[in-house]
């Protein structure tokens, strides 16, 4: 079942491509679990997605700082707002158990955001950093 599979471009740094693929797979696994009609394991999977996203963003931000990426603040600002939203969505789910709202958020907002972010900020960041690092 690949109805939730995302299509996104590859960027010029391998570690970012690996993180994007892992993120997409965690989201897909969550949507597949939700589609089975069970809520078992969803809390753990959401915590895993949140922890992965924090680490994934921190790694990108480290490279941006190391290479003096000129619009670091803009890229980091988007990361910060995504993490805030993610934490609120997970907390809301844990408190209210609203599976429809969780599913809709993962399916639409998270998927759309990831594809748009990779195609814009991550592409530009990776191109800049790869040129500066000589990779
Ligand atoms: Fe990013």
Coordinates of C-alpha atoms and ligand atoms in Angstrom, one line a residue:
X1 CA 0.0 0.0 0.0
X2 CA 1.8 3.1 -1.3
X3 CA -0.9 5.6 -1.3
X4 CA 0.9 7.7 1.3
X5 CA 4.3 7.5 -0.4
X6 CA 5.9 10.9 -1.0
X7 CA 7.9 12.0 -4.0
X8 CA 10.6 14.5 -3.2
X9 CA 13.9 15.6 -4.8
X10 CA 17.4 14.5 -3.8
X11 CA 19.6 17.2 -2.4
X12 CA 23.4 17.5 -2.7
X13 CA 24.3 16.1 0.8
X14 CA 23.8 12.4 1.4
X15 CA 23.0 12.7 5.1
X16 CA 20.1 14.9 4.4
X17 CA 18.7 12.5 1.8
X18 CA 19.0 9.7 4.3
X19 CA 17.1 11.7 7.0
X20 CA 14.4 12.7 4.5
X21 CA 13.9 9.1 3.5
X22 CA 13.7 8.0 7.2
X23 CA 11.2 10.8 8.0
X24 CA 9.0 9.8 5.0
X25 CA 9.1 6.2 6.1
X26 CA 8.2 7.0 9.7
X27 CA 5.2 9.1 8.4
X28 CA 4.2 6.3 6.1
X29 CA 4.3 3.7 8.8
X30 CA 2.2 5.8 11.0
X31 CA -0.5 6.3 8.3
X32 CA -0.4 2.6 7.6
X33 CA -0.9 1.8 11.3
X34 CA -3.8 4.3 11.6
X35 CA -5.4 2.7 8.5
X36 CA -5.5 -0.7 10.2
X37 CA -8.0 0.8 12.7
X38 CA -5.8 0.2 15.7
X39 CA -4.2 2.9 17.9
X40 CA -1.7 0.5 19.5
X41 CA 1.8 1.7 19.1
X42 CA 0.9 5.1 17.7
X43 CA 2.2 7.1 20.7
X44 CA 5.6 5.4 20.4
X45 CA 5.8 6.0 16.7
X46 CA 4.9 9.6 17.1
X47 CA 7.6 10.0 19.8
X48 CA 10.0 8.4 17.3
X49 CA 9.0 10.8 14.6
X50 CA 9.5 13.8 16.9
X51 CA 12.9 12.6 18.2
X52 CA 14.0 11.9 14.6
X53 CA 12.9 15.3 13.5
X54 CA 14.7 17.1 16.3
X55 CA 17.9 15.3 15.5
X56 CA 17.5 15.7 11.7
X57 CA 16.9 19.5 12.0
X58 CA 19.8 19.8 14.5
X59 CA 22.2 18.1 12.0
X60 CA 21.1 20.4 9.2
X61 CA 21.5 23.5 11.5
X62 CA 25.0 22.3 12.4
X63 CA 26.1 22.2 8.8
X64 CA 24.5 25.6 8.1
X65 CA 26.5 27.1 11.0
X66 CA 29.7 25.4 9.9
X67 CA 29.4 26.8 6.4
X68 CA 28.1 30.2 7.4
X69 CA 24.9 29.7 5.4
X70 CA 23.6 33.3 4.9
X71 CA 19.9 32.6 5.6
X72 CA 20.4 30.3 8.5
X73 CA 17.8 32.2 10.6
X74 CA 15.1 31.7 7.9
X75 CA 15.7 27.9 7.6
X76 CA 16.0 27.5 11.4
X77 CA 12.8 29.5 11.9
X78 CA 10.9 27.1 9.7
X79 CA 12.4 24.1 11.6
X80 CA 11.4 25.7 14.9
X81 CA 7.8 26.3 13.9
X82 CA 7.5 22.8 12.6
X83 CA 8.8 21.3 15.8
X84 CA 6.4 23.5 17.9
X85 CA 3.5 22.4 15.8
X86 CA 4.5 18.7 15.9
X87 CA 4.8 18.8 19.7
X88 CA 1.4 20.4 20.0
X89 CA -0.2 17.9 17.6
X90 CA 1.3 15.0 19.5
X91 CA 0.2 16.4 22.9
X92 CA -3.3 17.0 21.5
X93 CA -3.4 13.4 20.2
X94 CA -2.3 12.0 23.6
X95 CA -4.8 14.1 25.5
X96 CA -7.9 13.7 23.2
X97 CA -7.2 10.6 21.0
X98 CA -8.6 12.3 18.0
X99 CA -7.5 9.9 15.3
X100 CA -9.1 11.7 12.4
X101 CA -7.3 15.0 13.2
X102 CA -4.0 13.1 13.6
X103 CA -4.5 11.3 10.4
X104 CA -5.4 14.4 8.5
X105 CA -2.4 16.3 9.8
X106 CA 0.1 13.5 8.9
X107 CA -1.4 12.9 5.6
X108 CA -1.7 16.5 4.4
X109 CA 0.2 19.1 6.4
X110 CA 3.2 16.9 7.2
X111 CA 3.5 15.4 3.8
X112 CA 3.0 18.8 2.0
X113 CA 5.4 20.5 4.3
X114 CA 8.2 17.9 3.8
X115 CA 8.0 18.0 0.0
X116 CA 7.9 21.8 -0.1
X117 CA 10.7 22.2 2.4
X118 CA 13.0 19.7 0.7
X119 CA 12.4 21.4 -2.7
X120 CA 13.2 24.8 -1.4
X121 CA 15.2 25.4 1.8
X122 CA 16.9 22.0 1.9
X123 CA 17.9 22.1 -1.7
X124 CA 19.4 25.6 -1.5
X125 CA 21.1 24.8 1.9
X126 CA 22.6 21.5 0.6
X127 CA 23.8 23.1 -2.6
X128 CA 25.5 25.9 -0.7
X129 CA 27.1 23.6 1.9
X130 CA 28.2 21.0 -0.6
X131 CA 30.0 23.8 -2.7
X132 CA 31.6 25.2 0.5
X133 CA 32.7 21.8 1.8
X134 CA 34.0 20.8 -1.6
X135 CA 31.9 17.6 -1.7
Ligands
LIG1 FE1 15.5 21.6 6.6

